[in-house]
XYZ file of C-alpha atoms in Angstrom:
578
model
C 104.023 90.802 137.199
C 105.754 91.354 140.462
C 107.187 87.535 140.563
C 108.968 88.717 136.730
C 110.648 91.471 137.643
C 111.824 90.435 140.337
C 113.071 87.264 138.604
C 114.525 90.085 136.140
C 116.133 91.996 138.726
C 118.244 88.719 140.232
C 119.125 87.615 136.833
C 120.830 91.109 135.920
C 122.451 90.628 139.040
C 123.467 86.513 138.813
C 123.616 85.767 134.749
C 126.073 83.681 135.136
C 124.038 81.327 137.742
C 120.341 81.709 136.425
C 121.031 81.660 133.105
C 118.296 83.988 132.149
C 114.298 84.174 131.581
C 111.971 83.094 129.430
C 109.130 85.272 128.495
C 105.685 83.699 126.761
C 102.677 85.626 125.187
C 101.903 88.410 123.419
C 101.107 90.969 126.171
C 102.124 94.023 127.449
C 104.029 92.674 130.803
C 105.993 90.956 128.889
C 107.609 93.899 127.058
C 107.286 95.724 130.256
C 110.009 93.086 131.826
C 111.730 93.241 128.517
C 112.130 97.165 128.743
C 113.384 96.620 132.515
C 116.248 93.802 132.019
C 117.427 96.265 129.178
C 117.531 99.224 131.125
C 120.045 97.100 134.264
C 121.758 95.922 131.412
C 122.616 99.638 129.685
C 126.482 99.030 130.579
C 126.611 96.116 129.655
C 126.284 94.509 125.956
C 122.707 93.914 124.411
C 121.771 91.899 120.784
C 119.176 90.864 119.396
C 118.913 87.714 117.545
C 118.175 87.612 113.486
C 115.645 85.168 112.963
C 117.281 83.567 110.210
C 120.842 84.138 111.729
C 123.706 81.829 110.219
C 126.338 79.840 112.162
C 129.114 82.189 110.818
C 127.658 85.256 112.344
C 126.323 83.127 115.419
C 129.917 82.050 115.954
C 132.027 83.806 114.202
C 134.410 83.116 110.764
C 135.314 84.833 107.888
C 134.200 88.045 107.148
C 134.110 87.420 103.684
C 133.318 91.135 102.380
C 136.930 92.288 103.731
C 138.346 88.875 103.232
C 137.946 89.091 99.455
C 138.697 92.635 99.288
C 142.392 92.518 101.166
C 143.358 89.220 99.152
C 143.223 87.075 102.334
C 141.647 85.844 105.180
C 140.132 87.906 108.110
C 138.024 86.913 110.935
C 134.803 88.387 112.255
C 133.905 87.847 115.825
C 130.627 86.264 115.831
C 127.330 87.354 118.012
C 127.785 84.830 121.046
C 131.390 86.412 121.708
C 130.191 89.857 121.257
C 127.254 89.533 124.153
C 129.214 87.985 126.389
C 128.773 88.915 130.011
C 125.166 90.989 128.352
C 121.945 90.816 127.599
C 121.351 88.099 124.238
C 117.081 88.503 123.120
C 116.323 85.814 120.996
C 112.795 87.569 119.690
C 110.108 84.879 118.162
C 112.035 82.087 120.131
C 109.736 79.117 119.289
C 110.978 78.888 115.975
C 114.758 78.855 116.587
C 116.429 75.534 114.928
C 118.126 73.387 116.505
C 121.373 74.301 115.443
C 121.319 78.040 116.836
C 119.789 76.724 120.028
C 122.584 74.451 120.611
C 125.804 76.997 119.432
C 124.069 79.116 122.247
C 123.796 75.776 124.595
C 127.261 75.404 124.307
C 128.087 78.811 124.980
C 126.603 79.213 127.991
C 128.010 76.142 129.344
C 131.287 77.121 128.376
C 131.276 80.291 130.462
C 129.704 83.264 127.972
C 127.875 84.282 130.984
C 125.325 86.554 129.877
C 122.089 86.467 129.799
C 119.034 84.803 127.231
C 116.265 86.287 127.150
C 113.617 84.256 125.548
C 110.647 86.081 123.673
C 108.196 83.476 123.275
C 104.613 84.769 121.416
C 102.851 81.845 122.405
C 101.600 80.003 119.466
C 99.712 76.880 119.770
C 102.214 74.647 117.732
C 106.064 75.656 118.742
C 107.776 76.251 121.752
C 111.850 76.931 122.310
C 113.840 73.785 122.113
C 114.449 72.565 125.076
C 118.161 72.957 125.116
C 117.580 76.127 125.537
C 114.594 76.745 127.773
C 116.191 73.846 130.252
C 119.188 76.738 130.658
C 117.100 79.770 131.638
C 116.092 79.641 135.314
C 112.512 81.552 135.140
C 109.712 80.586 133.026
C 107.063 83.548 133.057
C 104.034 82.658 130.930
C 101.476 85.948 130.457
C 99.650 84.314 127.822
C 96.500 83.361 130.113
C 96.030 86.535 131.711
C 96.969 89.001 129.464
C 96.634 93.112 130.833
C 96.476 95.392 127.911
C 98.379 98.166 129.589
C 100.969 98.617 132.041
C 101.796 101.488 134.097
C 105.312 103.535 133.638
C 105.061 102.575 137.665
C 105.782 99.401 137.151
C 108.848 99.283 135.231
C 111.767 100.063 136.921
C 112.312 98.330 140.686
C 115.091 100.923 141.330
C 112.992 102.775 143.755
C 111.673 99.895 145.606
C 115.685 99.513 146.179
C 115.841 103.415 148.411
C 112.768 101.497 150.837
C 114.728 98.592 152.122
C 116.045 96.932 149.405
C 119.556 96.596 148.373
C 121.229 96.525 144.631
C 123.010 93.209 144.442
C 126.583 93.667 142.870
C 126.598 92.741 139.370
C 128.606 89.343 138.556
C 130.137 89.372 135.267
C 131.643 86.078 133.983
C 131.105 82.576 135.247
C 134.077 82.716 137.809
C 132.521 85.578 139.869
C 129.779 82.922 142.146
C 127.413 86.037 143.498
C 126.574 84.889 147.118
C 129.612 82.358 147.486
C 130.349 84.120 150.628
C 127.537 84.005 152.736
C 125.246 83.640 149.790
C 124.983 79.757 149.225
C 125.005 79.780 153.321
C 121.460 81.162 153.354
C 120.071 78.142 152.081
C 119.519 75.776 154.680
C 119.480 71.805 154.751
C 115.734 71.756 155.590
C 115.032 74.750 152.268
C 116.672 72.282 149.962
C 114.829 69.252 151.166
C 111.925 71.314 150.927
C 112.725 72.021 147.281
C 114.055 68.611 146.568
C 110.125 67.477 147.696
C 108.332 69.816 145.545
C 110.673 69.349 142.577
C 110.002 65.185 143.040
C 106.253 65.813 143.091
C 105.975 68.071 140.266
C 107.411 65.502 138.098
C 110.358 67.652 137.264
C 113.480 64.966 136.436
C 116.005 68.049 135.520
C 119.089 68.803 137.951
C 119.115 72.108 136.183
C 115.835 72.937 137.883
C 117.151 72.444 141.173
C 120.183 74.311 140.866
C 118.791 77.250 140.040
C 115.489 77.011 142.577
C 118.614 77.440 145.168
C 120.685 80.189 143.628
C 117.522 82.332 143.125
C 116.502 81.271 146.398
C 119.648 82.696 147.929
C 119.622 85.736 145.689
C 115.513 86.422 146.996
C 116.980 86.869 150.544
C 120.012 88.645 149.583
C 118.529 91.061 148.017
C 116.232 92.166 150.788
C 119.260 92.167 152.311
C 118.352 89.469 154.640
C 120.141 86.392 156.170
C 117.692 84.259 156.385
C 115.389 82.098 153.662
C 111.287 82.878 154.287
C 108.890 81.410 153.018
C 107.825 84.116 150.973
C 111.228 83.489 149.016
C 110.011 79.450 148.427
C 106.598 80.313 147.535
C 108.409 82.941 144.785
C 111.411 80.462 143.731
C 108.029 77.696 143.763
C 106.075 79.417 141.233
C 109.083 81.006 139.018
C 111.233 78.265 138.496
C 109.561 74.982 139.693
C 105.583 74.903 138.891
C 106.031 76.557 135.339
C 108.305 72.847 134.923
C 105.532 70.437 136.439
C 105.019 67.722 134.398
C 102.257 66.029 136.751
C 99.730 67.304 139.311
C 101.168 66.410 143.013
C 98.746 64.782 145.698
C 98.368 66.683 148.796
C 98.059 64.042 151.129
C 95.171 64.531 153.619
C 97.062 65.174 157.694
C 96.006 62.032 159.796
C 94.061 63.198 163.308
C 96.901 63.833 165.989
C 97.011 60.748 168.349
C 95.018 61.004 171.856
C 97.207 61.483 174.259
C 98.002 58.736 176.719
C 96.119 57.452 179.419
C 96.822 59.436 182.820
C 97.956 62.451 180.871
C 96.332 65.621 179.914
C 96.119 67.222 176.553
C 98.749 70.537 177.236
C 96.637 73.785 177.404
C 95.933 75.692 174.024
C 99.158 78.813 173.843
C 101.670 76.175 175.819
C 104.042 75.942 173.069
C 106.860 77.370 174.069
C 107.096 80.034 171.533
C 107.134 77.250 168.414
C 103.944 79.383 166.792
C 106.987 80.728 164.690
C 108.645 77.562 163.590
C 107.719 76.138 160.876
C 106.795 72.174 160.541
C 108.215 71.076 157.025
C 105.413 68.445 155.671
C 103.118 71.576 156.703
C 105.454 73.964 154.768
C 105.535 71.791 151.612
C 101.879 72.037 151.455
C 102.055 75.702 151.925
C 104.001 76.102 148.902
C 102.387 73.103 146.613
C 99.616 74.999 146.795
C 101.584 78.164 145.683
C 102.280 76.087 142.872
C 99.295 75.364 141.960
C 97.557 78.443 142.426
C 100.134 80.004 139.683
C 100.058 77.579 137.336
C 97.549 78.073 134.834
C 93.658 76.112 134.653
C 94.661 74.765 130.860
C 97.951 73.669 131.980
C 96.781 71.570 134.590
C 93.904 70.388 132.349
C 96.949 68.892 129.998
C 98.824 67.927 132.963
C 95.774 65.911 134.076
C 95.462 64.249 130.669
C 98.708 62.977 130.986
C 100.863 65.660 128.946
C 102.830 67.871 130.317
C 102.252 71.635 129.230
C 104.134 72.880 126.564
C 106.639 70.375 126.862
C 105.680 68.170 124.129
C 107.375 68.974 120.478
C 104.276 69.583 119.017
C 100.458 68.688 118.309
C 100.291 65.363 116.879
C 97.576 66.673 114.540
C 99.153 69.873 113.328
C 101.419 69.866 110.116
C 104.143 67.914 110.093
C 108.089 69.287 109.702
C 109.389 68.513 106.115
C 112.574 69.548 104.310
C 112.112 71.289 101.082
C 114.452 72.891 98.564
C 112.446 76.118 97.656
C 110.438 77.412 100.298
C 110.140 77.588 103.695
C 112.344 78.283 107.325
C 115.987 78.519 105.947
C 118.068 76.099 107.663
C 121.912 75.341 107.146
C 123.582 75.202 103.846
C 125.197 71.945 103.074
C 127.361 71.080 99.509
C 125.941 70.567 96.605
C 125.024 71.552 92.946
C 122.258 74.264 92.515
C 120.463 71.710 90.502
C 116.583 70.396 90.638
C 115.335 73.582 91.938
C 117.963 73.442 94.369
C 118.983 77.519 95.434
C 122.961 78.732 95.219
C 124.023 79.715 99.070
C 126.136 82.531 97.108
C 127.618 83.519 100.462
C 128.029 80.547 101.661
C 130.452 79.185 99.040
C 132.672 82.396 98.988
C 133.100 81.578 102.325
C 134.009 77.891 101.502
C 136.599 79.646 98.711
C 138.321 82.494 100.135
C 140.663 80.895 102.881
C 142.069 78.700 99.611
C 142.457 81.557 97.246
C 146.145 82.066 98.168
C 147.066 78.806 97.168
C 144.743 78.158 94.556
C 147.033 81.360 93.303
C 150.109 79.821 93.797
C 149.179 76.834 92.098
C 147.642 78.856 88.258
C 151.353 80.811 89.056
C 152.081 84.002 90.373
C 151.570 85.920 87.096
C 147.735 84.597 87.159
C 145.405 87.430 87.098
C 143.601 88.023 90.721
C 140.107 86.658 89.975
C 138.138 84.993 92.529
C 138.767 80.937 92.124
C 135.808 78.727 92.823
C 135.955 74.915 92.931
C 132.961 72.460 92.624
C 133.903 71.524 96.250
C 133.362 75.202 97.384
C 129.725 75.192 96.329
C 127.090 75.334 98.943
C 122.940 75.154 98.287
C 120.492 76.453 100.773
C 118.221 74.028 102.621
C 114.634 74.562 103.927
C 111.950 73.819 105.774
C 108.485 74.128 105.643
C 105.341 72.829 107.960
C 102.984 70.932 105.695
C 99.422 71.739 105.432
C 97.469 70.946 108.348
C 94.013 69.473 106.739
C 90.763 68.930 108.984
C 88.669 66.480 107.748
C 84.579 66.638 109.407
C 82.503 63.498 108.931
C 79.266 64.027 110.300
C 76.521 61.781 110.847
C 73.335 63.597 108.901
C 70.919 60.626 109.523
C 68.122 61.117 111.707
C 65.426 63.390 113.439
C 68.909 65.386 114.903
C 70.517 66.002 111.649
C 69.501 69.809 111.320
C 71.407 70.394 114.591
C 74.342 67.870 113.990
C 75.060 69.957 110.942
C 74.332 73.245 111.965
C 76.998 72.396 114.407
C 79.374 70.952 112.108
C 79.016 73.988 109.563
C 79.384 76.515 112.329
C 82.559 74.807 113.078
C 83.758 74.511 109.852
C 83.040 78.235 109.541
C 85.102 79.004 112.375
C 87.996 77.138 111.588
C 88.174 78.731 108.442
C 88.280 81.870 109.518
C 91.558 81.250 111.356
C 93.205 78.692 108.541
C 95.678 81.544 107.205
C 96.933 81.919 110.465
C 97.314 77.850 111.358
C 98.234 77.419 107.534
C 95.315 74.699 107.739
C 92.458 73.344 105.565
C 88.935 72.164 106.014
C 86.558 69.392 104.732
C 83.286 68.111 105.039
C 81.855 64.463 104.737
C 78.084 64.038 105.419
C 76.949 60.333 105.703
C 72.871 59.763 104.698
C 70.775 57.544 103.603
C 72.857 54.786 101.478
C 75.870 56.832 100.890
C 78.542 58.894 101.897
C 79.137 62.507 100.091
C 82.081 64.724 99.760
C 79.865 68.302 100.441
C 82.940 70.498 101.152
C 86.805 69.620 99.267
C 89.364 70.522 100.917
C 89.595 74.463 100.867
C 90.780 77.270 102.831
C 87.971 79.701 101.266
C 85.269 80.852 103.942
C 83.329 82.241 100.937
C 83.162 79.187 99.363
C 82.385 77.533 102.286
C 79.418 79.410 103.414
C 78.216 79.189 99.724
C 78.660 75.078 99.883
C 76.823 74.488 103.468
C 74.191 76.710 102.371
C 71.440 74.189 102.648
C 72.698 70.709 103.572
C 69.909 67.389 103.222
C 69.918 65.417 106.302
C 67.232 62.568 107.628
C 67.800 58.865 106.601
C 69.327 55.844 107.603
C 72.828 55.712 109.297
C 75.752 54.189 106.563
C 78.393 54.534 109.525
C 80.544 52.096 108.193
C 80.675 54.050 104.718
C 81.335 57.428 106.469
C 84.237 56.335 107.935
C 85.580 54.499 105.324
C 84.643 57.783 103.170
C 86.690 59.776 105.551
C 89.530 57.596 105.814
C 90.195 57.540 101.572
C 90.359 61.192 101.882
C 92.692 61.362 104.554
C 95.102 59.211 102.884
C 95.009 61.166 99.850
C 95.375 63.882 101.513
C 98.443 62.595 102.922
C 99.679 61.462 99.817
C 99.559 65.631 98.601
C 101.765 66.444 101.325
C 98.773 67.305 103.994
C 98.920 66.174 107.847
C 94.753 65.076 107.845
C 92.965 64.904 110.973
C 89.788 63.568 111.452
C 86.642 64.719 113.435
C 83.583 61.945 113.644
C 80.529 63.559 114.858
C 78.145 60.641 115.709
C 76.127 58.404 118.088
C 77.569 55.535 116.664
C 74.655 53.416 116.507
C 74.926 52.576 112.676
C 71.795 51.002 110.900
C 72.958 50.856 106.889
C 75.461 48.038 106.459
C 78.433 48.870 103.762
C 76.424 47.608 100.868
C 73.610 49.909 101.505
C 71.366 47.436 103.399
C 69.197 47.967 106.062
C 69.922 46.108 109.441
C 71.877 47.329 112.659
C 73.676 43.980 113.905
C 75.779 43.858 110.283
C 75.725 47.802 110.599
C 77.602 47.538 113.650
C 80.451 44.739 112.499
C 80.736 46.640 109.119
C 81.095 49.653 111.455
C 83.512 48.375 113.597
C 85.173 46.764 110.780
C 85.869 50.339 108.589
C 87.146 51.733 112.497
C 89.617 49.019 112.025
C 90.969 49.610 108.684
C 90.676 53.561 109.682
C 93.754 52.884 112.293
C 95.288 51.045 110.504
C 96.190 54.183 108.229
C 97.648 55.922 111.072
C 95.339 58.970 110.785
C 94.845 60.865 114.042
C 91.086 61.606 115.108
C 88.688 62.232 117.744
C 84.930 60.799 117.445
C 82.565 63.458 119.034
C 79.162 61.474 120.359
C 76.786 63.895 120.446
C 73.813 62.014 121.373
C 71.885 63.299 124.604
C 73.331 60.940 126.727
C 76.397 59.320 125.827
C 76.216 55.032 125.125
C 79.171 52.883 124.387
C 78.497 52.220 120.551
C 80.543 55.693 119.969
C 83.371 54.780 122.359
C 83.910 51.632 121.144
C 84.159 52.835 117.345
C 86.884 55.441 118.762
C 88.400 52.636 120.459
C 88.709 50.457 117.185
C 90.195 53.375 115.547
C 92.588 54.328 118.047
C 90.874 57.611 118.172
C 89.978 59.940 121.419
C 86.552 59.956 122.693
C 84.829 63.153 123.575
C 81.287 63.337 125.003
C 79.578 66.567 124.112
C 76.136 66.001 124.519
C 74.719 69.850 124.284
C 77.825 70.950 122.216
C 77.419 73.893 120.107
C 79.378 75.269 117.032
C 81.961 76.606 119.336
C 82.508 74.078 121.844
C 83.325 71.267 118.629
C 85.670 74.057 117.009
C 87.354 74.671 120.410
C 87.556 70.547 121.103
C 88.651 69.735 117.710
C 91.466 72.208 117.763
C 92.848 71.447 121.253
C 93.320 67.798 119.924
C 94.819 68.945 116.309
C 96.435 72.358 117.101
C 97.367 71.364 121.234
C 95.402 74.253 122.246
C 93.709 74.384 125.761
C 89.681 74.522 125.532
């Protein structure tokens, strides 16, 4: 809490050169930081974002209300030239479009100069584009460690100022450089090298990053009105503007023993330093602050760093419904032209302002004597565009053969339970497949209905041979009909994979296996994404190597209950840390 508003306090100072901050997760420090950068910002312009906003109030154009009644054109400033040198909120920022996030882009490299504040609620599908986050020189993320309350204490810094500290003046516009004279000064060769090394072994390939790890690291000093960098001031800069950006885990390399000292000479008496107990070896300093780093950067982030992806910088869970442009529903986007036909919706403001600026000489043309009606051409019309995020559908096939079935699907309906209870929120669907015996059996359709859920897995049979092959192949026809519909199907296998019913209902595990192996092979063929959960007490490589021939994941959970296969399955569909 105390790194983000102090990151606040800079950027009302330095706009201009930190761009601004971006806030994630529904808590209460994150409103509390909110309610501070608004309060240094009282003299100075504050908006808020629309969600939906359009490029003509974004930018500015034709105000088309006045426009149509004086007879002619007049121009509205637009929101980006209204905030400039203030305080712009983009609320719900994850689900900006492109096209607002890159007007804004544009304006802040041009020289705006004010601030973005980034309100970021922390769902598990959507983060801001990255034009936009890249800008903004702090990244505070409360969603791990939320605090319900925060006390009226810890808003405002202003009297921390009256015990030492000093208000930085307030630089308005790009051409006023806060800390060109002296400021930039502060930062030494060996604090940029140090930052240079920290941002090369977090991964972090953005000059952007850099940049602003020195102006805030600058500011940090300045305003404890201080002339010279401490590490206290890396370690903050570190864990504000650097780790939040790592894209891999860096290695600490372990200090080699000092050499023994030569023959003939003595080893110089513990204290005899000469005073350099205060100065600061750099490869010793670095490790100081990578393990700042770390320490701030949260366990699920490095779990997904570990695995290879970087946290929250990917555009989205590979299993989670897939972006698709629609004509009725869904996330406006930009109108384009067109004829309101095949469901197709009239952008009625849209096209008046496509018609007005002509209407003068569309005037001129009918005469002088025609009548003053508002002329619209088939060029002038305009048709609104969506889009919507299709249905996310999880498809369970579990294996219900065995001594283990009871608990295999006590499991699977407990997750299938929970899942369903958060589908309205994750706009997702659930299924169940059950493999048995000789066959293969749709037990739950797709549906979003815990009631009818509970009422379905009621009493499930289980005990029987193993038709592994027919399972998957079960599970893989669904998922491409599913597809077919419009749904983004994912696939959880919950199995030993040791199958012992070939496809054609025969008994006999060597043809099993190939006929296994064989419907794994068709299944990736499809493209489906899924994960095959073995189960089994201890793990053997007949599972692995079925989610190897359908380019699946493999997860081991031997002693897994309902909650740990809900939690796995939707950190591989939905991207959500377990």
């Amino acid at each position: 809490m105390s790194d983000a508003l102090l990151a606040a306090e800079l950027l009302a100072a330095a706009p201009a050169r930190l761009g601004g901050i971006w806030l994630r997760g529904p808590s209460a420090e994150r409103d509390a930081v909110l309610a501070f950068l608004t309060e240094e910002f009282v003299d100075r312009p504050v908006r808020r974002l629309p969600v939906h906003i359009d490029e003509e109030r974004l930018c500015g154009g034709i105000d088309v209300a006045s426009s149509l009644s004086a007879g002619r054109r007049i121009e509205q400033a637009g929101l980006l030239q209204e905030v400039e040198g203030g305080l712009l909120v983009v609320p719900m920022a994850e689900r900006m479009n492109g096209m607002v996030a890159g007007r804004i882009a544009q304006a802040m490299d041009a020289g705006a100069g004010f601030a973005l504040v980034l309100i970021d609620d922390g769902g598990e599908e959507e983060i801001p584009p990255v034009s936009v986050t890249e800008r903004v020189a702090f990244w505070c993320d409360f969603s791990t460690n939320p605090v319900s309350t925060v006390s009226d204490s810890d808003l405002p810094r202003i009297p921390e100022r009256s015990r030492g500290r000093r208000a930085l003046p307030v630089a308005n516009g790009p051409s006023t450089s806060l800390g060109n004279a002296g400021g930039e000064s502060l930062v030494r060769l060996e604090d940029r090298q140090t930052l240079a090394n920290i941002t090369l072994a977090l991964g972090i390939d953005s000059a952007r990053a850099m940049l602003f790890a020195q102006a805030a690291l600058s500011l940090s000093a300045q305003i404890e009105d201080r002339d010279t960098i401490t590490d206290d001031d890396v370690q903050f800069v570190a864990r504000t503007v650097l780790g939040p950006r790592a894209t891999r885990i860096p290695q600490q390399a372990e200090e080699p023993p000092p050499p023994p000292p030569p023959e003939g000479e003595d080893e110089p008496p513990p204290g005899d330093n000469d005073g350099d107990d205060e100065q600061h070896d750099p490869d010793q300093l670095d490790d100081l602050i990578l393990a700042a780093v770390l320490a701030s950067i949260p366990k699920d982030v490095l779990a997904r760093i570990g695995e290879g992806r970087a946290a929250r910088r990917a555009t989205g869970a590979g299993g989670a419904g897939r972006k698709r442009a629609s004509q009725m529903r869904g996330r406006p986007l930009g109108a384009r032209p067109g004829l309101p036909r095949g469901g197709a919706r009239l952008a009625l403001i849209d096209t008046l302002r496509t018609a007005v600026p002509w209407q003068e000489i569309r005037r001129q043309q009918e005469g002088m004597e025609a009548p003053k009606r508002l002329r619209i051409r088939k060029g002038d019309l305009r048709i609104r565009r969506f889009e919507e995020r299709a249905e996310a559908l999880t498809i369970f096939a579990v294996d219900a053969s065995g001594s283990s079935a009871l608990a295999r699907l006590a499991e699977a309906k407990g997750a299938v339970e929970l899942m369903l209870a958060q589908s309205y929120v994750k706009r997702a669907q659930v299924a169940l497949i059950a493999f048995r015996g000789t066959s293969a059996e749709l037990l739950l359709p797709p549906t979003r209905s815990l009631t009818r859920a509970k009422k379905v897995l009621g009493e499930l049979p289980g005990g029987g041979g193993t038709p592994l092959a027919l399972g998957l192949s079960a599970a893989a026809e669904l998922a491409e009909t599913q597809a077919e519909r419009g749904r983004t199907p994912f696939v959880a296998v919950l199995t030993d994979g040791k199958g012992n019913i070939d496809r054609n209902g025969q008994p006999g595990r060597a043809q099993a296996g190939e006929d296994a192996l064989a419907a794994a092979r068709r299944f990736a063929q499809s493209g489906t994404q899924a994960v095959v959960i073995d189960i089994s007490a201890r793990p053997q490589p007949e599972a692995a190597a079925i989610a190897a021939a359908m380019r699946a994941r493999y997860l081991a959970l031997p002693r897994a209950d309902a909650r740990g296969v809900e939690r796995a399955v939707s950190a591989l569909q939905f991207g959500k840390a377990s």
